[in-house]
Short mmCIF file of C-alpha atoms in Angstrom, two decimals:
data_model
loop_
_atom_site.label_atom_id
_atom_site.label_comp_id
_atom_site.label_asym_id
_atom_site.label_seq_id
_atom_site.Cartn_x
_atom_site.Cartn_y
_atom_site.Cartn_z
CA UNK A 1484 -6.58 -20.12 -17.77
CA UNK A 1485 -6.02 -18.36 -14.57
CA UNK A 1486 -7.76 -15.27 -12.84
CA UNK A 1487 -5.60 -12.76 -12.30
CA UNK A 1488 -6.32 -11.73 -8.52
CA UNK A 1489 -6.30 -15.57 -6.62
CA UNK A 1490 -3.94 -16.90 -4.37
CA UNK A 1491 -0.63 -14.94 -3.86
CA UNK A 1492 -1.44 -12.16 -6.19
CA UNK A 1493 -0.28 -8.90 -7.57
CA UNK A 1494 -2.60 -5.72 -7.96
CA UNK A 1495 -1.03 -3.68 -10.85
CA UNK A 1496 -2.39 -0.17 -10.07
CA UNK A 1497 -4.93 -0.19 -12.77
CA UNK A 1498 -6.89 -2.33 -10.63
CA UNK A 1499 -7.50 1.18 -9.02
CA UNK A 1500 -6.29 4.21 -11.14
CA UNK A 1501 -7.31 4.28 -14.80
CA UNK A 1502 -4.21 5.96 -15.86
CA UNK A 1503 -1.87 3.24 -13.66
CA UNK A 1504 0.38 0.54 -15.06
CA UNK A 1505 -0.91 -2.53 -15.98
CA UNK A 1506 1.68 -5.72 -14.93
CA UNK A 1507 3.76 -5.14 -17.94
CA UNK A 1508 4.05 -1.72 -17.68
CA UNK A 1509 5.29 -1.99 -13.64
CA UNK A 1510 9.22 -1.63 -14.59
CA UNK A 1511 10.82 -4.75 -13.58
CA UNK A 1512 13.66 -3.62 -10.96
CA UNK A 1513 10.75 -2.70 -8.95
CA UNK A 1514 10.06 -6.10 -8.19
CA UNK A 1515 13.52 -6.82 -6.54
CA UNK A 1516 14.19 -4.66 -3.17
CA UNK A 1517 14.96 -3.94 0.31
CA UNK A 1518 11.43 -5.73 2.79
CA UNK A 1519 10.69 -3.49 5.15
CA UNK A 1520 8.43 -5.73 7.38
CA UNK A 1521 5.84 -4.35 9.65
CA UNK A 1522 4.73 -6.31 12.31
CA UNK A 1523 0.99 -5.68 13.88
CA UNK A 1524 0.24 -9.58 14.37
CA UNK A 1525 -0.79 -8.55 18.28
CA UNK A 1526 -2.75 -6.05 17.30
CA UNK A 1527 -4.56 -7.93 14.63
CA UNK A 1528 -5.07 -11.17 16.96
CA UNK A 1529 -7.10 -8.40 19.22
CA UNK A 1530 -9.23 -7.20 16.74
CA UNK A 1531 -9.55 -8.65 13.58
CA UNK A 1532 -10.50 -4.98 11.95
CA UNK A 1533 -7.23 -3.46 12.91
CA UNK A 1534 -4.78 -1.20 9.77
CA UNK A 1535 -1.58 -0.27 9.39
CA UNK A 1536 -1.24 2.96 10.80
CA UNK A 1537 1.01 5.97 10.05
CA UNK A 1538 2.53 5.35 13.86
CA UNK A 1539 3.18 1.72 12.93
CA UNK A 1540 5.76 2.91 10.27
CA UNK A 1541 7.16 5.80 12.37
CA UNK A 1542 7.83 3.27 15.36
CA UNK A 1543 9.67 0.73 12.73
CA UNK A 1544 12.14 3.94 11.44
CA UNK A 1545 12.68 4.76 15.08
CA UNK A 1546 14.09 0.71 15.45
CA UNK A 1547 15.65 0.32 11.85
CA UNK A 1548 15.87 3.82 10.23
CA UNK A 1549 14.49 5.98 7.41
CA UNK A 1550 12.55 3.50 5.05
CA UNK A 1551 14.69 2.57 2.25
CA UNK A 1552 13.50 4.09 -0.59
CA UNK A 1553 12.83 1.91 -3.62
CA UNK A 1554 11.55 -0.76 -0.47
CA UNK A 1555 8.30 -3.71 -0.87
CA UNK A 1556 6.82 -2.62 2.62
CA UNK A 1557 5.62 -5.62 3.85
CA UNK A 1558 2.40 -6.44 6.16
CA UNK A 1559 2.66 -9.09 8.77
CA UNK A 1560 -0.52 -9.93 10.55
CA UNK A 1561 -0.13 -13.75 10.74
CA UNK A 1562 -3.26 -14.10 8.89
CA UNK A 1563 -1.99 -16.56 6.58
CA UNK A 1564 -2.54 -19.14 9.15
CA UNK A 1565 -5.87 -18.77 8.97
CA UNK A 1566 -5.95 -20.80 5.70
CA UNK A 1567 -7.55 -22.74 4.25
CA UNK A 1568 -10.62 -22.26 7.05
CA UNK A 1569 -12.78 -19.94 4.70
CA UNK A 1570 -14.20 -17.85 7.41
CA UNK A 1571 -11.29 -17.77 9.94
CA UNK A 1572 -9.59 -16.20 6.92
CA UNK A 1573 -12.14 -13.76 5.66
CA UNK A 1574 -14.20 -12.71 8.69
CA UNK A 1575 -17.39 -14.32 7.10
CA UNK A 1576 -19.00 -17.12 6.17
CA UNK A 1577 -19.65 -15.19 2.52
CA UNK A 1578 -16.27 -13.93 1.01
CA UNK A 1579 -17.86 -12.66 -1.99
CA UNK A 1580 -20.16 -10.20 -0.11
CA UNK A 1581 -17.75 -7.62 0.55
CA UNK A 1582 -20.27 -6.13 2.69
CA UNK A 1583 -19.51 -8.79 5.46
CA UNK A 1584 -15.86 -9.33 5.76
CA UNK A 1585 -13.42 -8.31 8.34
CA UNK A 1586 -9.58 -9.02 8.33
CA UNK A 1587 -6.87 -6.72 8.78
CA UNK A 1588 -5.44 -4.08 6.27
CA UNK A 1589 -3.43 -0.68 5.58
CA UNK A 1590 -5.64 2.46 6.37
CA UNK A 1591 -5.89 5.05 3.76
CA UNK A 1592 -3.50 7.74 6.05
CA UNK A 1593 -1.06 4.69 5.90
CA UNK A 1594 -0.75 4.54 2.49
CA UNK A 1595 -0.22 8.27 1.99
CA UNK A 1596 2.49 7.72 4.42
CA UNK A 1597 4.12 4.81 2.45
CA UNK A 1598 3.76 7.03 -0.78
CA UNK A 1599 5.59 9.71 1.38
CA UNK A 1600 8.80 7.59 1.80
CA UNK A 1601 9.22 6.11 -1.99
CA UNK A 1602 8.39 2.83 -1.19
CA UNK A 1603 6.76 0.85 -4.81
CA UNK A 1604 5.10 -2.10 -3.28
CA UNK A 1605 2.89 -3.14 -0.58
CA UNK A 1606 2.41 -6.77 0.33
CA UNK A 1607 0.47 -8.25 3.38
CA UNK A 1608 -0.73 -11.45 4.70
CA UNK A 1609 -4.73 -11.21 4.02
CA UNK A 1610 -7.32 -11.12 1.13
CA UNK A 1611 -6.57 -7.51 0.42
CA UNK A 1612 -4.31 -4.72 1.30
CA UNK A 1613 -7.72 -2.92 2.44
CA UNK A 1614 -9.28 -4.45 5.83
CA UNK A 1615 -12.04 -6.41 5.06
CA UNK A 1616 -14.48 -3.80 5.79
CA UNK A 1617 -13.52 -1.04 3.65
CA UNK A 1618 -15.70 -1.36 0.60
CA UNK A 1619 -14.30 2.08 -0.93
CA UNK A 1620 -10.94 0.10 -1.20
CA UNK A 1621 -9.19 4.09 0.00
CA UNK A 1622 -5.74 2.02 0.45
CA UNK A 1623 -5.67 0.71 -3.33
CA UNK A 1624 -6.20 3.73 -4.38
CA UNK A 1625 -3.77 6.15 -2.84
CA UNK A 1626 -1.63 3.08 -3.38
CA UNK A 1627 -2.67 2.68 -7.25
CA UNK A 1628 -2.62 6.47 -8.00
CA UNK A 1629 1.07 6.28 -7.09
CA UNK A 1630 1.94 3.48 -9.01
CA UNK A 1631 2.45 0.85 -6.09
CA UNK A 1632 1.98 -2.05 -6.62
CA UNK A 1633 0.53 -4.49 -4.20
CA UNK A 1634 0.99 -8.52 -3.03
CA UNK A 1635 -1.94 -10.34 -1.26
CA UNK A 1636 -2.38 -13.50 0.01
CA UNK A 1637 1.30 -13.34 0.69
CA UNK A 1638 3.02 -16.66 3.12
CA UNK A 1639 5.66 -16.98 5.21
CA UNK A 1640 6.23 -13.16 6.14
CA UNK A 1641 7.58 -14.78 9.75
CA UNK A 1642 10.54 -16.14 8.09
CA UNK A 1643 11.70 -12.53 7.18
CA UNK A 1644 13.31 -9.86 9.73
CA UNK A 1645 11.83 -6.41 10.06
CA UNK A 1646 14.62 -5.30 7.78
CA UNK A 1647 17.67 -6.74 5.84
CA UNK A 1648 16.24 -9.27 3.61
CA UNK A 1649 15.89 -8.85 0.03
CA UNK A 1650 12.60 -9.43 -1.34
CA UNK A 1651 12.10 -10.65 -5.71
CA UNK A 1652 8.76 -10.70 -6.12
CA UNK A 1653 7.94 -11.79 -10.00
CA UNK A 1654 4.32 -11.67 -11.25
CA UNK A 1655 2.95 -13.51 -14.55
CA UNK A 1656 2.85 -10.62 -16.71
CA UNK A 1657 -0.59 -10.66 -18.43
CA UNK A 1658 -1.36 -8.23 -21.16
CA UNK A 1659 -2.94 -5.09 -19.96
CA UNK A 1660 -3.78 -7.24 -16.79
CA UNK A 1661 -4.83 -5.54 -13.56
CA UNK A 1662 -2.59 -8.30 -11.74
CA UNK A 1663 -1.32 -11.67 -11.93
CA UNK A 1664 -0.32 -14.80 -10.20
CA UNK A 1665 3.04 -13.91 -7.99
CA UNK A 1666 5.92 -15.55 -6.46
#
């Protein structure tokens, strides 16, 4: 037994959008594609509440091109090596009151961006794809409601270039599950 949304994690975009695909209905070539990784690790070392921003993604096409469609964009923020210190890594000494966290995320006008360019998954480096205080969750679901997935908790984004790499990404595929364990 297992919850479905611990560690490195996928978010099938039911979790957000009642008509989305549960992690066996998320067609499986979508987990193997180009990583498009976004770098705002300064940014988020400055202020812990700091998103992804449409300009972010703009400024990586000007260096690297037109995202590849079919691409997992990819988050860094260095967060990772915050863990395992509880509340380095969430913001708060309480990670189950979302009312108190803070750690980076993707803002909502972000999102609608990344739906813009075809991209079908969205990993970062924290506890959520959402900064930690956003308790509407507005990234997961502009994310959901296109059927993108998403990967949190994700390692080991400073091993990969901004672009080039391949990234396979293969959840546990639960039954009508909202997510699933991922590696």
């Amino acid at each position: 037994c297992t919850p479905e949304h611990l560690g490195t994690h996928l978010d099938a975009p039911i979790h957000f959008w009642a008509a989305g695909w549960t992690s066996t209905q998320i067609p499986v070539d979508r987990f193997l594609g180009p990583a498009v990784v976004v770098d705002i690790s300064e940014r988020a070392a400055m202020d812990i509440d700091t998103t992804l921003q449409p300009s972010d993604l703009t400024a990586w096409e000007a260096r690297h091109g037109t995202i590849p469609e079919g691409s997992i964009l990819l988050v860094r923020t260095r967060w990772s090596e915050r863990w395992p210190n509880w509340s380095s890594y969430y913001g708060s000494d309480d990670a189950f009151d979302t009312t108190t966290l803070h750690f980076p995320g993707v803002s909502a006008e972000a999102a609608k961006t990344i739906t813009d360019r075809g991209v079908v998954g969205v990993g970062i480096d924290t506890a959520s794809i959402d900064p930690g205080n956003d308790v509407a969750f507005r990234a997961h679901r502009v994310l959901a409601a296109a059927n993108i997935f998403n990967l949190e908790n994700l390692t080991g984004l400073d091993a990969l270039p901004e672009s080039g790499a391949m990234l396979l990404a293969l959840p546990i595929k639960i039954a009508d599950g909202t997510g699933g364990p991922t590696r």
